[in-house]
Short mmCIF file of C-alpha atoms and ligand atoms in Angstrom, two decimals:
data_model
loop_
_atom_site.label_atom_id
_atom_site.label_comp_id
_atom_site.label_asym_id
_atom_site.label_seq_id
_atom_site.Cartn_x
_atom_site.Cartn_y
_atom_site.Cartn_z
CA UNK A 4 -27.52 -98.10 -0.59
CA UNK A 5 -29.19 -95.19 -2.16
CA UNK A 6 -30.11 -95.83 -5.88
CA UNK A 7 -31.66 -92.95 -7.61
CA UNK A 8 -33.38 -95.21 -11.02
CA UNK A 9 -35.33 -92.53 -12.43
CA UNK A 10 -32.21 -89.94 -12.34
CA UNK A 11 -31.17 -91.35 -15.30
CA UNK A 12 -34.51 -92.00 -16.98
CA UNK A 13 -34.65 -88.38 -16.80
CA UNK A 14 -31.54 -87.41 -18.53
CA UNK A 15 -32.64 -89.41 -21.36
CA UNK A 16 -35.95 -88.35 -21.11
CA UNK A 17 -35.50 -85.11 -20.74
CA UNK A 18 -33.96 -84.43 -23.91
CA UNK A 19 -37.36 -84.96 -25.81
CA UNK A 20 -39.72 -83.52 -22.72
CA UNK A 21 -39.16 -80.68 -20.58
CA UNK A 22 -37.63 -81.94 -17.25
CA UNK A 23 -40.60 -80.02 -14.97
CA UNK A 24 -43.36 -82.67 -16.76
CA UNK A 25 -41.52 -85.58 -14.43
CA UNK A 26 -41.10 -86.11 -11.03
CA UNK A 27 -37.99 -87.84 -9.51
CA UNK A 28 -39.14 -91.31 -8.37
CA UNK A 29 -35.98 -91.77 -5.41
CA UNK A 30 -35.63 -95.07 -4.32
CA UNK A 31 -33.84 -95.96 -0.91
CA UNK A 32 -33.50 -99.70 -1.55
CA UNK A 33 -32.18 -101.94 1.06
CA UNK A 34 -33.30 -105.28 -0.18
CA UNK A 35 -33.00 -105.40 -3.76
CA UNK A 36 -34.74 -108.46 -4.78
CA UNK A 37 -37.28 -107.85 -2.91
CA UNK A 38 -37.82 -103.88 -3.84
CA UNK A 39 -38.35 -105.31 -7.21
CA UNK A 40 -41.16 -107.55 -6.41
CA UNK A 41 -42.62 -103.92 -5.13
CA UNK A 42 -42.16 -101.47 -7.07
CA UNK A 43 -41.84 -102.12 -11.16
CA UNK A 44 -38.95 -100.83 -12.98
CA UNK A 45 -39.32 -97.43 -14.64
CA UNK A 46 -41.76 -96.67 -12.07
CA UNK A 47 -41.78 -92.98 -10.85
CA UNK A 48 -43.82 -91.12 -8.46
CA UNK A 49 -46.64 -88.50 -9.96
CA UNK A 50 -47.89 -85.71 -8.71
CA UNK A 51 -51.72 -86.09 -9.49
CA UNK A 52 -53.16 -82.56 -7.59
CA UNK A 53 -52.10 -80.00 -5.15
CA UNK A 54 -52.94 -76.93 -3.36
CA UNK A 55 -54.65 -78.64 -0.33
CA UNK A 56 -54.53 -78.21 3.24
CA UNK A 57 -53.24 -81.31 4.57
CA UNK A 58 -54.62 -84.21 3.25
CA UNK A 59 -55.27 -87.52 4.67
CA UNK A 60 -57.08 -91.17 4.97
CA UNK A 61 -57.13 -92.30 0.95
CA UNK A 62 -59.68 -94.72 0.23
CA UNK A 63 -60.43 -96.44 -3.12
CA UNK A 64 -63.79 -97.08 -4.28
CA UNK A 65 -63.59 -99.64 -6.55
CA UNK A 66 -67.47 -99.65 -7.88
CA UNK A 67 -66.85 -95.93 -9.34
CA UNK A 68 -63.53 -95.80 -9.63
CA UNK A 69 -62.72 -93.19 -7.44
CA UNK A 70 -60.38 -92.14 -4.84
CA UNK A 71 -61.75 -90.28 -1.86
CA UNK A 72 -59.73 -88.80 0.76
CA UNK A 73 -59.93 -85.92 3.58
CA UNK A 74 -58.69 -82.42 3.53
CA UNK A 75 -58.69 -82.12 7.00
CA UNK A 76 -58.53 -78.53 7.67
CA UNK A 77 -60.51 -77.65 4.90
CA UNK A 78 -63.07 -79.71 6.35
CA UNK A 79 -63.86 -81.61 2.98
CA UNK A 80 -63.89 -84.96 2.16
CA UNK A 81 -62.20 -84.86 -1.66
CA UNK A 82 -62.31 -86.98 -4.72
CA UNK A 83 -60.09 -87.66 -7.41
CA UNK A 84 -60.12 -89.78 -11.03
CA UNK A 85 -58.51 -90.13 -13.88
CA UNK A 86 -60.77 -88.49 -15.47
CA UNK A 87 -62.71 -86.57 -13.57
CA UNK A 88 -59.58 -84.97 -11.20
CA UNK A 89 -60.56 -83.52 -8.55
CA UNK A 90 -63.70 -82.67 -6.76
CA UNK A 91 -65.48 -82.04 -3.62
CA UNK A 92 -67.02 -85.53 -2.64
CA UNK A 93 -68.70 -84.59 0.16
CA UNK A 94 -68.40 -81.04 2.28
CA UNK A 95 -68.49 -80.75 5.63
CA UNK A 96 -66.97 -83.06 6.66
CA UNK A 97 -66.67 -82.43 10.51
CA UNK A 98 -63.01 -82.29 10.02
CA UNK A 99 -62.68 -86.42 8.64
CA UNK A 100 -59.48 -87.96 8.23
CA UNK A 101 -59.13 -91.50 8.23
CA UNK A 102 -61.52 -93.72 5.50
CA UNK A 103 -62.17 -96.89 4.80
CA UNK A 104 -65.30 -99.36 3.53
CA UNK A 105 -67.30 -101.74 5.69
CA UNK A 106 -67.85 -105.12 4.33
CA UNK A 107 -71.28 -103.54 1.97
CA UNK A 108 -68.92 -101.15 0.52
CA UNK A 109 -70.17 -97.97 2.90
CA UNK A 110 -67.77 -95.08 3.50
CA UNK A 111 -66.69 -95.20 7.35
CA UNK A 112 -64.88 -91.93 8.51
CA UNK A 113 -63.56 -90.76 11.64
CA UNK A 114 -64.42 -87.29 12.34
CA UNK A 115 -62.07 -85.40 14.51
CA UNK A 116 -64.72 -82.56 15.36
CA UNK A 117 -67.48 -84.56 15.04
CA UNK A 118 -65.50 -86.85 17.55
CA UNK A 119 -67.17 -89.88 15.84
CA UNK A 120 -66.87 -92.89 13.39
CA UNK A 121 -69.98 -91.98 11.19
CA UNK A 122 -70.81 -94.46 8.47
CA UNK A 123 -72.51 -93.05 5.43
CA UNK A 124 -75.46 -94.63 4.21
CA UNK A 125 -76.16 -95.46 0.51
CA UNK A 126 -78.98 -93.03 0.21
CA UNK A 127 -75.78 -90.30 1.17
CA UNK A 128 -77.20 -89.59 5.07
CA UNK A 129 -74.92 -89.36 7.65
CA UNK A 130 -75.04 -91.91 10.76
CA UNK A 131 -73.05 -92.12 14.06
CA UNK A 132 -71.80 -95.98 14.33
CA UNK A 133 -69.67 -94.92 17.65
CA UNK A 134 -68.73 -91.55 19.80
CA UNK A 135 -68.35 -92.82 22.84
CA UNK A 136 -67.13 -95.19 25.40
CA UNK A 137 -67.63 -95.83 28.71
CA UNK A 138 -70.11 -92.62 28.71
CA UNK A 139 -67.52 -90.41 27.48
CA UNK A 140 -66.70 -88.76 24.23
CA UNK A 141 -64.17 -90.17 22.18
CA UNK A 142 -60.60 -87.80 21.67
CA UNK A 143 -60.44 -87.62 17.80
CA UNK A 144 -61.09 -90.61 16.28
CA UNK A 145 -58.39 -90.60 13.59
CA UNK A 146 -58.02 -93.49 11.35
CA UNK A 147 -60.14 -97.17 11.23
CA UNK A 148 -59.86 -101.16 9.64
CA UNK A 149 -62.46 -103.22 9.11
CA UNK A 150 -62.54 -107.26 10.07
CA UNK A 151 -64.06 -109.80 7.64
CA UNK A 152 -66.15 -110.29 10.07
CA UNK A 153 -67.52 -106.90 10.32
CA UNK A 154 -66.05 -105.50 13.56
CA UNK A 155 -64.28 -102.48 13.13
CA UNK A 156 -60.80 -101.37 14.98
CA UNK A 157 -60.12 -97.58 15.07
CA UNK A 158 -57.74 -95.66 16.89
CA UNK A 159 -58.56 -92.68 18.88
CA UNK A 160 -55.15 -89.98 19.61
CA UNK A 161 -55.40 -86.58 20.42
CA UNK A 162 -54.66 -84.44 17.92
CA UNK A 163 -58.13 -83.57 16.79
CA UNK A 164 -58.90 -81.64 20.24
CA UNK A 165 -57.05 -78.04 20.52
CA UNK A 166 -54.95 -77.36 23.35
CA UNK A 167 -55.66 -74.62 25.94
CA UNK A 168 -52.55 -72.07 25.43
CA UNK A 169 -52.43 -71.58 29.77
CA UNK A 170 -52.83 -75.29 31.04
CA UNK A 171 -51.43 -77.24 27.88
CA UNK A 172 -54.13 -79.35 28.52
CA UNK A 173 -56.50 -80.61 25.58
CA UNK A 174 -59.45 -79.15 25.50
CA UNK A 175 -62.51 -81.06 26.19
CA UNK A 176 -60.41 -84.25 26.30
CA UNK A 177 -62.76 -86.71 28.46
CA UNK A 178 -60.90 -89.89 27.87
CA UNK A 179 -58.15 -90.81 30.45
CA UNK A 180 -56.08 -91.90 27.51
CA UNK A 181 -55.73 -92.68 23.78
CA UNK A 182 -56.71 -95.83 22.89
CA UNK A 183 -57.23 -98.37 20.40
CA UNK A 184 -61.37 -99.58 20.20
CA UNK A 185 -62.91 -102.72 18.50
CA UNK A 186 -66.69 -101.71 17.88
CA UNK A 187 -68.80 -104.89 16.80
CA UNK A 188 -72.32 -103.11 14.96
CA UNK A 189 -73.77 -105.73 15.56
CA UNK A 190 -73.93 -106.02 19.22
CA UNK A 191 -73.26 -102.36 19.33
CA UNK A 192 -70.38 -102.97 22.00
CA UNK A 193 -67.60 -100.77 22.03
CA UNK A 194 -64.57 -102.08 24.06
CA UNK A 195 -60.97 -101.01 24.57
CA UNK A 196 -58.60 -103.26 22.99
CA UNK A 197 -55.46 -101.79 23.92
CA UNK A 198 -54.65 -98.41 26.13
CA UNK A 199 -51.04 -98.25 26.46
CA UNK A 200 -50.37 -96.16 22.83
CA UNK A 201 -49.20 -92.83 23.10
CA UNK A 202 -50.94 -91.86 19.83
CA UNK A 203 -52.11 -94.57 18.64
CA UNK A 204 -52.70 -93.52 14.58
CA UNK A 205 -52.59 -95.86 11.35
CA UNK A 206 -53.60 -99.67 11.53
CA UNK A 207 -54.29 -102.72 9.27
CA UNK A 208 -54.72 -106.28 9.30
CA UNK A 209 -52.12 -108.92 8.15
CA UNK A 210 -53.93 -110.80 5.08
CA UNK A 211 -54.75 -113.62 7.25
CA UNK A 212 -55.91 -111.03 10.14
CA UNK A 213 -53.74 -113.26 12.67
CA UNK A 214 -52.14 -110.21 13.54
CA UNK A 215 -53.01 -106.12 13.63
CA UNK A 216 -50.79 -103.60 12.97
CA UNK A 217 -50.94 -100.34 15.15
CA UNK A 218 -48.44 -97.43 14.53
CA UNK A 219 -48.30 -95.17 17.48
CA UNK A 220 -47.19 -91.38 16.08
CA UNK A 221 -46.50 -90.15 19.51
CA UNK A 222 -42.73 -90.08 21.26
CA UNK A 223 -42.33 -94.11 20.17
CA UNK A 224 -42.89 -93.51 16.21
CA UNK A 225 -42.65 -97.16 15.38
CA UNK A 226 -45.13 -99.76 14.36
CA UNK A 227 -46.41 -102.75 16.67
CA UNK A 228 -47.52 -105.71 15.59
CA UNK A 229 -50.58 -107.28 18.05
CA UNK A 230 -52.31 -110.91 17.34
CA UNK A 231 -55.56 -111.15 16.88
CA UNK A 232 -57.51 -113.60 18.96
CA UNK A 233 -60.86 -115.22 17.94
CA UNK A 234 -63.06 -113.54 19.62
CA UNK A 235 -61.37 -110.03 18.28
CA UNK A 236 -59.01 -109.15 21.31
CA UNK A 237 -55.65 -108.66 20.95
CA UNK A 238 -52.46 -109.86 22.73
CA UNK A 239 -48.53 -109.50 21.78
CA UNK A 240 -47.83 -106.03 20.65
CA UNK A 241 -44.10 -106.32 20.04
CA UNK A 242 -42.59 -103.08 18.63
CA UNK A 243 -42.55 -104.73 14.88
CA UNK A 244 -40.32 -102.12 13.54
CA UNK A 245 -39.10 -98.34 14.38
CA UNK A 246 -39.35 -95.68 11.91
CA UNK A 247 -35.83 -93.88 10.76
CA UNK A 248 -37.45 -90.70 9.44
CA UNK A 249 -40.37 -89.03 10.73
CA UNK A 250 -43.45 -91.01 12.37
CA UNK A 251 -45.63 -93.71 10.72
CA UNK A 252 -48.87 -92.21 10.28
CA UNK A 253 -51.20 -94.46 8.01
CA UNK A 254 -50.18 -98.11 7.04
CA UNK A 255 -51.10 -100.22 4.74
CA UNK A 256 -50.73 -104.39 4.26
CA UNK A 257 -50.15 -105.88 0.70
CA UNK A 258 -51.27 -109.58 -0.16
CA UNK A 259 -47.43 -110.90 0.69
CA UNK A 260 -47.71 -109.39 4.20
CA UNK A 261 -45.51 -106.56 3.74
CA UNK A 262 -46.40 -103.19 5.94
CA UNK A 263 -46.26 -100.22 4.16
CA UNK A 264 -45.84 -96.78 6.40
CA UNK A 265 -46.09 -93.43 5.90
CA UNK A 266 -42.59 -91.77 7.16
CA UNK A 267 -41.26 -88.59 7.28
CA UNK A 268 -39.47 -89.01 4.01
CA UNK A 269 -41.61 -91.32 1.77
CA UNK A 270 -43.31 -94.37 2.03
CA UNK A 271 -41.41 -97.62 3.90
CA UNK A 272 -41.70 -100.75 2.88
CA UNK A 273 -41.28 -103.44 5.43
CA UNK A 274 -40.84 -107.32 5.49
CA UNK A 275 -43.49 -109.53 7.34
CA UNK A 276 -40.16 -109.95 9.73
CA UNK A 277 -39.86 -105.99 9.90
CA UNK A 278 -37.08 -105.59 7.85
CA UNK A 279 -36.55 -102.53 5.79
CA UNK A 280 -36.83 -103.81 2.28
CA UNK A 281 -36.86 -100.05 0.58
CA UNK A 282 -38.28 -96.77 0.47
CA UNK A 283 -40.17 -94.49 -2.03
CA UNK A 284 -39.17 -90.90 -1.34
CA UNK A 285 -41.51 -88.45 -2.08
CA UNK A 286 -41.58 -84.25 -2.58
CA UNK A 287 -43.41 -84.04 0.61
CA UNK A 288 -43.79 -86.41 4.06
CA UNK A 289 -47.10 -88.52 3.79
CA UNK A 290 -49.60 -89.10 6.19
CA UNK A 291 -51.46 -91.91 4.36
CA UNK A 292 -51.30 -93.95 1.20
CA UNK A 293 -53.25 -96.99 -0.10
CA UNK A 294 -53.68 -99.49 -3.08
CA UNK A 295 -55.76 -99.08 -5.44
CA UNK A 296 -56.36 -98.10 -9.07
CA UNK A 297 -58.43 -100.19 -11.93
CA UNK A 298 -55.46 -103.28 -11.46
CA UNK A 299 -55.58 -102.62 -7.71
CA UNK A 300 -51.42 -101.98 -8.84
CA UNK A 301 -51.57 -98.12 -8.02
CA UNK A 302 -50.20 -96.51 -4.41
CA UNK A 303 -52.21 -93.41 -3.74
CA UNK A 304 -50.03 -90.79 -1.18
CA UNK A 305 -51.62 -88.47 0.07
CA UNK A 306 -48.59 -85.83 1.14
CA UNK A 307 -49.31 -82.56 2.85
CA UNK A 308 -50.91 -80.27 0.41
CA UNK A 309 -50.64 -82.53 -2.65
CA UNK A 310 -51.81 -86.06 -3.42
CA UNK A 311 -48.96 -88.45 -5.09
CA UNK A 312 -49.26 -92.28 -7.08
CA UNK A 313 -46.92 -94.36 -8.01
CA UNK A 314 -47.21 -97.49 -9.97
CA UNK A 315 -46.43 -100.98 -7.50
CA UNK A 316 -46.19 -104.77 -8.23
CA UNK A 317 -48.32 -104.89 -5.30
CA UNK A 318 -51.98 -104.91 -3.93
CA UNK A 319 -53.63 -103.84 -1.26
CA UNK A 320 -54.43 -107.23 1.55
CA UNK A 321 -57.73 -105.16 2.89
CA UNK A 322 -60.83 -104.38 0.66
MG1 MG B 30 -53.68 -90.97 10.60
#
């Protein structure tokens, strides 16, 4: 079923504002009852800026009020507020794109030239937490989680190293595949958790972090779904659900369990049992989104060249 809500809060609408000061909000809704506990009515989707490169790895910072995210090709981390819009929050960036917070509220990005998860200090230095393993440089480090107990899991595809027009090969690749690290700072140990992804890309915890979700944006473009042991490996990794549009880039967890992915057409919203509960569609595909706002009830989507909200009845199940 394919409901389009705000078409008609438009034509209404419309008749006192010009049509071009809205943005369709297009629901696909599968599970009704349960797309309501999601997404409020009369909720539409807002364009908040555009004109970027591709942007990526949204991150809210709840102490300022701010959302940061990358602009990967521009080689900027941004920043944007309801207030302030939108600024440069830190340039370069050696090509970031996936952000998140560590348990003190420091900004963790992965780097795809700088081929590193660097940690930014409070003073505003730059520090390498990991950029290697097993004596070798990491791929592109691409998007990263961190466990309440300080460990952090980040993924590691390829698509931050170019490819050499002649061989096809990547270049400078030293890895022998793309895999999926736990890094504990406070041993400093660096280990492999799981090496059979194609790309491994977005990931997040369940609220209880029993279980790890791990989309993989290579040939599979679906979402697995890995349990978390106690002493932070992982086992299981059942295919939790298979995109229908597109490839599941970042993902995000809400307090009730659900798994929201960026797709091809929108954002999906799954069930803890993978079942498609609904879809936002959006102008353009996202590669990221996350929770946040001064309610914690806003979905940052950061789409291509243009970064997107939308109002939810949800919150984020990570910091
Ligand atoms: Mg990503």
């Amino acid at each position: 079923m394919r409901l389009h809500h705000s078409s008609l809060l438009i034509s209404t609408v419309a008749l006192a504002a010009p049509v071009t000061a809205l943005l369709a909000a297009d629901f696909q809704i599968s599970e009704a009852a349960e797309f309501a506990r999601c997404i409020p009515a009369g909720a539409k989707v807002e364009k908040l800026a555009g004109d970027f490169q591709f942007i990526e790895g949204p991150v809210w910072l709840k102490t300022t009020g701010v959302l940061v995210f990358s602009d990967i090709p521009q080689n900027e981390l941004k920043q944007w507020s309801p207030t302030g819009g939108v600024k440069t929050y830190r340039a370069p960036s050696f090509n970031a794109n996936g952000n998140t917070l560590d348990l003190t509220g420091r900004l963790l990005s992965c780097e795809h030239s700088g081929r590193r998860v660097a940690v930014q200090e409070k003073d505003g230095s730059l520090r390498t937490i990991v950029d290697s393993f097993e004596g070798k440089k990491l791929n592109s480090p691409n998007d990263v989680v961190v466990k309440s107990d300080g460990a952090l899991y980040f993924t590691d595809p390829e698509y931050g190293l170019k490819t050499d027009p002649a061989t096809k090969q990547k270049i400078g690749k030293e890895q022998p595949g793309q895999f999926v690290y736990r890094h504990d700072p406070k041993t400093g140990r660096t280990t492999a958790v799981v090496r059979d992804f194609v790309q491994p890309n977005g990931l997040a915890f369940s609220p209880d972090e029993k279980f790890l979700y791990i989309a993989d944006s290579g040939t599979p473009k679906h979402i697995r779904r890995f349990a978390v042991a106690a002493d932070g490996s992982l086992s299981g990794g059942e295919v939790f659900c298979t995109l229908d549009a597109g490839l599941p880039d970042g993902i995000r967890v809400d307090t009730a369990g659900r798994v929201w992915s960026s797709a091809g057409d929108g954002v999906h919203i799954f069930a803890p049992s993978g079942k498609l509960i609904g879809k936002i569609l959006t102008p353009e595909g996202p590669a990221n989104l996350c929770f946040g706002g001064a309610d914690g009830r806003t979905l940052f989507i950061t789409a291509r060249k243009s970064l997107y909200a939308i109002a939810v009845a949800a919150t984020g199940a990570a910091r």
